Short mmCIF file of C-alpha atoms in Angstrom, two decimals:
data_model
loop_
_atom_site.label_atom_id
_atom_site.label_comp_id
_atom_site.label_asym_id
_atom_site.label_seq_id
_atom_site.Cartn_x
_atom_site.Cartn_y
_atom_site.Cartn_z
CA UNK A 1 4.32 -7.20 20.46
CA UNK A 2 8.11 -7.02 19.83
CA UNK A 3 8.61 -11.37 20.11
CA UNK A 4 5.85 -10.89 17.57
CA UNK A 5 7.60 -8.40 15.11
CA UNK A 6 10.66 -10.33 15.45
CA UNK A 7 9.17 -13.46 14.41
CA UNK A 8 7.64 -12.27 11.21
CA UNK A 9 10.86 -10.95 10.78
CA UNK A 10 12.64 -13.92 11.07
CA UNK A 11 9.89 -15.59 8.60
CA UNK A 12 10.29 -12.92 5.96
CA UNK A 13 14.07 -13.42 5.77
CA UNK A 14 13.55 -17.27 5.36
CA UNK A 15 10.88 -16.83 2.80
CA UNK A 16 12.93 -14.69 0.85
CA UNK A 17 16.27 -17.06 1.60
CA UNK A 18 14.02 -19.88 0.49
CA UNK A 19 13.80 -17.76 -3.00
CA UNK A 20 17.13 -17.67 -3.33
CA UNK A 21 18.57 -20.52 -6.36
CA UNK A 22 20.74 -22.85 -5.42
CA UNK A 23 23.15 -21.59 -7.62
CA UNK A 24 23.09 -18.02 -6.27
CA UNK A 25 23.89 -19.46 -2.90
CA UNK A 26 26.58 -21.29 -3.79
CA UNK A 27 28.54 -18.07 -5.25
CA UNK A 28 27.15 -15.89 -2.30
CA UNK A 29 28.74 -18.40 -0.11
CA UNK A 30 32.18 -17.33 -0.80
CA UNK A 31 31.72 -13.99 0.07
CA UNK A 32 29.18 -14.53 2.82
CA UNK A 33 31.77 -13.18 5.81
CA UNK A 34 33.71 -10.22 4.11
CA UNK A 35 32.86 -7.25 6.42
CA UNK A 36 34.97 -5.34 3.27
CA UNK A 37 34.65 -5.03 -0.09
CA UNK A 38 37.22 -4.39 -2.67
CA UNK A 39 36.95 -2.88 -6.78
CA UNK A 40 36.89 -4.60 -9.57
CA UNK A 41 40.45 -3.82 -9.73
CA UNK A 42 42.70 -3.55 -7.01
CA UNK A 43 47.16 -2.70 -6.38
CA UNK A 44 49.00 -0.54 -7.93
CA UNK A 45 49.24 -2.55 -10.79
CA UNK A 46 45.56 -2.36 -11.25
CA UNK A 47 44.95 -5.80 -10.62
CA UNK A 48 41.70 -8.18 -11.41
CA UNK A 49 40.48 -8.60 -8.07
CA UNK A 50 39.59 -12.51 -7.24
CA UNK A 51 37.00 -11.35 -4.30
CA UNK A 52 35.07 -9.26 -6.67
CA UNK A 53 35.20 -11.67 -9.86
CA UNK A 54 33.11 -14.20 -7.37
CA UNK A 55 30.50 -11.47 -7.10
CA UNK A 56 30.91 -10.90 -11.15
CA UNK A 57 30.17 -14.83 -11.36
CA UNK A 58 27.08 -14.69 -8.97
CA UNK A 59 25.85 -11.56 -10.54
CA UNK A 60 25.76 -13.22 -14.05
CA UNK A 61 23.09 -15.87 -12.96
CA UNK A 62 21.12 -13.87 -9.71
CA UNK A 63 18.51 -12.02 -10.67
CA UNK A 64 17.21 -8.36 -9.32
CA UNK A 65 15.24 -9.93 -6.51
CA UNK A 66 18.01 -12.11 -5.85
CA UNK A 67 20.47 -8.79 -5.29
CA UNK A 68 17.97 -6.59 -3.66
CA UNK A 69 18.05 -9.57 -1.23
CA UNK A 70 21.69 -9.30 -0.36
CA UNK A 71 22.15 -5.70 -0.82
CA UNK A 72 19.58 -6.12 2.08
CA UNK A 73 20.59 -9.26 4.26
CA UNK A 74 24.47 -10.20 3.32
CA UNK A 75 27.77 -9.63 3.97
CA UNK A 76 29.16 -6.35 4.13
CA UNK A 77 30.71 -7.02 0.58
CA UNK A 78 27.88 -8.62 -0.90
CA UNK A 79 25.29 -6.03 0.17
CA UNK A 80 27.82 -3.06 -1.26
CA UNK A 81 27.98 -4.81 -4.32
CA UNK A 82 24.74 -5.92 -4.96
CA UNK A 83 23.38 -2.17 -4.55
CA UNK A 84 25.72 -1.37 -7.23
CA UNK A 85 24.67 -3.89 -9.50
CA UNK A 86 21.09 -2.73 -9.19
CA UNK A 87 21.98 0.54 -10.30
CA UNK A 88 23.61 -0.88 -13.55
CA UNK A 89 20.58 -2.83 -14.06
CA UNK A 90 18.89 0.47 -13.65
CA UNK A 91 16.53 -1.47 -10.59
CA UNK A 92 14.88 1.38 -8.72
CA UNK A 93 15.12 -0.31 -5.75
CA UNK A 94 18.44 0.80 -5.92
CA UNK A 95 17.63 4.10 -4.38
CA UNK A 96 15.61 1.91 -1.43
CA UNK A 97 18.83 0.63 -0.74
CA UNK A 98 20.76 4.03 -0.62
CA UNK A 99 18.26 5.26 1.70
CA UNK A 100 17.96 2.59 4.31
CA UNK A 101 21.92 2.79 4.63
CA UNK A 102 21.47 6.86 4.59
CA UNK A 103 19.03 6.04 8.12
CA UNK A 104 20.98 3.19 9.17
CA UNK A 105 24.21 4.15 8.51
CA UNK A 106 26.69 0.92 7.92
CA UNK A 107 30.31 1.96 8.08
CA UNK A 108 32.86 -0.48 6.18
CA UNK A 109 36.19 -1.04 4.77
CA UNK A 110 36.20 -0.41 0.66
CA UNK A 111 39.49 -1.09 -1.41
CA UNK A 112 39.73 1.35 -3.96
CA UNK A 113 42.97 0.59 -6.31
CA UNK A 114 46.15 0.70 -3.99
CA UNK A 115 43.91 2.59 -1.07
CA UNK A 116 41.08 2.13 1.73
CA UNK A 117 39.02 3.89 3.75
CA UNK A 118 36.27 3.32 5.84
CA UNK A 119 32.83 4.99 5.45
CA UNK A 120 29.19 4.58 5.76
CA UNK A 121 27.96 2.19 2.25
CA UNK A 122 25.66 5.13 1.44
CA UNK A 123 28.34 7.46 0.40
CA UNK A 124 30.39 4.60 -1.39
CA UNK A 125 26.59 4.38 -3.57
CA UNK A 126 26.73 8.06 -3.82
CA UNK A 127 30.22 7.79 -5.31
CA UNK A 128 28.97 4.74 -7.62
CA UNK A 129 26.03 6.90 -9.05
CA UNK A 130 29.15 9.83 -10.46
CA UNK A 131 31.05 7.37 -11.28
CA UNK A 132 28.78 5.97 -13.51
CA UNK A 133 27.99 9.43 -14.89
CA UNK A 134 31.01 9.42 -15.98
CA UNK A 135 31.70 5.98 -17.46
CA UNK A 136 28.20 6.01 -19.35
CA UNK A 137 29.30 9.72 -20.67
CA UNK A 138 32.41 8.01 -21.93
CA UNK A 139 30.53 5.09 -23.12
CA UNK A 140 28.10 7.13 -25.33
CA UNK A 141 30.90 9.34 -26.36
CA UNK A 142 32.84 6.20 -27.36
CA UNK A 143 29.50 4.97 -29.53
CA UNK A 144 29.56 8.51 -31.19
CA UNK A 145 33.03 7.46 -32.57
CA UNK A 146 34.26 5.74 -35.34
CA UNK A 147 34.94 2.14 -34.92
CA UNK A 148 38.37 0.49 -34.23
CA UNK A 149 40.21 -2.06 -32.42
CA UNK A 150 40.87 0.18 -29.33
CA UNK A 151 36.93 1.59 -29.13
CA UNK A 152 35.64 -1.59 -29.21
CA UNK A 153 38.11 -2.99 -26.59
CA UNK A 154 37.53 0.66 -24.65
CA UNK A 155 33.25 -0.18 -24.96
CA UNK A 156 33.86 -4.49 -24.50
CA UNK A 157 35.39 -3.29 -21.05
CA UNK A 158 32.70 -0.76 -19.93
CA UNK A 159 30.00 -3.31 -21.03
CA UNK A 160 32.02 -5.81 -18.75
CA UNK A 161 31.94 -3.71 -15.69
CA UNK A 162 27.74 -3.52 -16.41
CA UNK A 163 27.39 -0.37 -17.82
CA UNK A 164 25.32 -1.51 -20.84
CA UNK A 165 21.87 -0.34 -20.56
CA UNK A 166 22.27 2.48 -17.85
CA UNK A 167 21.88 5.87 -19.74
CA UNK A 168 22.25 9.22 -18.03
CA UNK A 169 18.97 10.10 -17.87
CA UNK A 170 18.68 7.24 -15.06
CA UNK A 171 21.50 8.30 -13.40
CA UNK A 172 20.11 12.26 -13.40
CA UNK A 173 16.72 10.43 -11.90
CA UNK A 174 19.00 8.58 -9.07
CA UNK A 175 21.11 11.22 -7.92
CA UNK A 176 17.80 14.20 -7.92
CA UNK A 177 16.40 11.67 -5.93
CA UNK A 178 19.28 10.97 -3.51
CA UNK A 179 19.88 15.00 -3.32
CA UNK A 180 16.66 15.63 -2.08
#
């Protein structure tokens, strides 16, 4: 019975592998053995990071089946930031995700700014959902205003990051659900 379980295991993941474009394997590839992930922005100097603009690249052309695969099966890196990315695409497997890693906890190395620390993926997702609270508050504060040079640079960078169609009523559905 378990040979048998594994096996349909191992036939599942190479179905879904299968699915996976050519393309989006090619990105994944360079971030395929990172047991750490790092932000979009890194240093003191607040940075661009390079690791994270090759997930930025791959998240352009993989679609939400695509993610929800390596949020699943990848690297430690790819399956932090693929969770986040199906939050900002407002994917409800998202919260899937957040609760398999609540059960199964998966402790990593995140690189926050200038700083690390190591904790289970769930609670860096937890810390995603209010900080997206926040930067769609500031976003939809930021529509309210009147246009200029620095608002539209201020909302071109927010829309960069992927906060472009997540409103706050999603994120008050995501985190009642992950508070239960």
């Amino acid at each position: 019975m378990k040979l048998k379980f594994v096996f349909i295991l191992l036939i599942q993941t190479f179905m879904l592998n299968a699915q996976l474009s050519n393309k989006a394997k090619i990105l994944a590839k360079r971030l395929d053995t990172l047991l750490y992930a790092e932000s979009s922005h890194i240093g003191i100097d607040g940075e661009e990071n390079r690791i994270y603009n090759y997930f930025k690249k791959l998240s352009k052309i993989a679609s939400n089946d695509e993610l929800y695969y390596f949020a699943k099966n990848g690297s430690n890196a790819l399956k932090l930031y693929s969770s986040k990315e199906l939050l900002k695409r407002n994917d409800k497997r998202f919260l899937e995700i957040y609760k398999y890693y609540s059960d199964n906890p998966l402790i990593m190395k995140y690189w926050e700014g200038c700083i690390s620390k190591k904790e289970n993926i769930a609670n860096y997702l937890k810390g995603e959902l209010y900080s997206a609270k926040f930067i769609v508050s500031l976003r939809d504060s930021i529509l309210k205003e009147k246009r200029s040079n620095l608002i539209e640079s201020q909302l071109k960078s927010i829309y960069e990051e992927g906060y472009k169609n997540l409103s706050q009523k999603n994120l008050d559905f995501y985190l009642n659900e992950i508070e239960k």
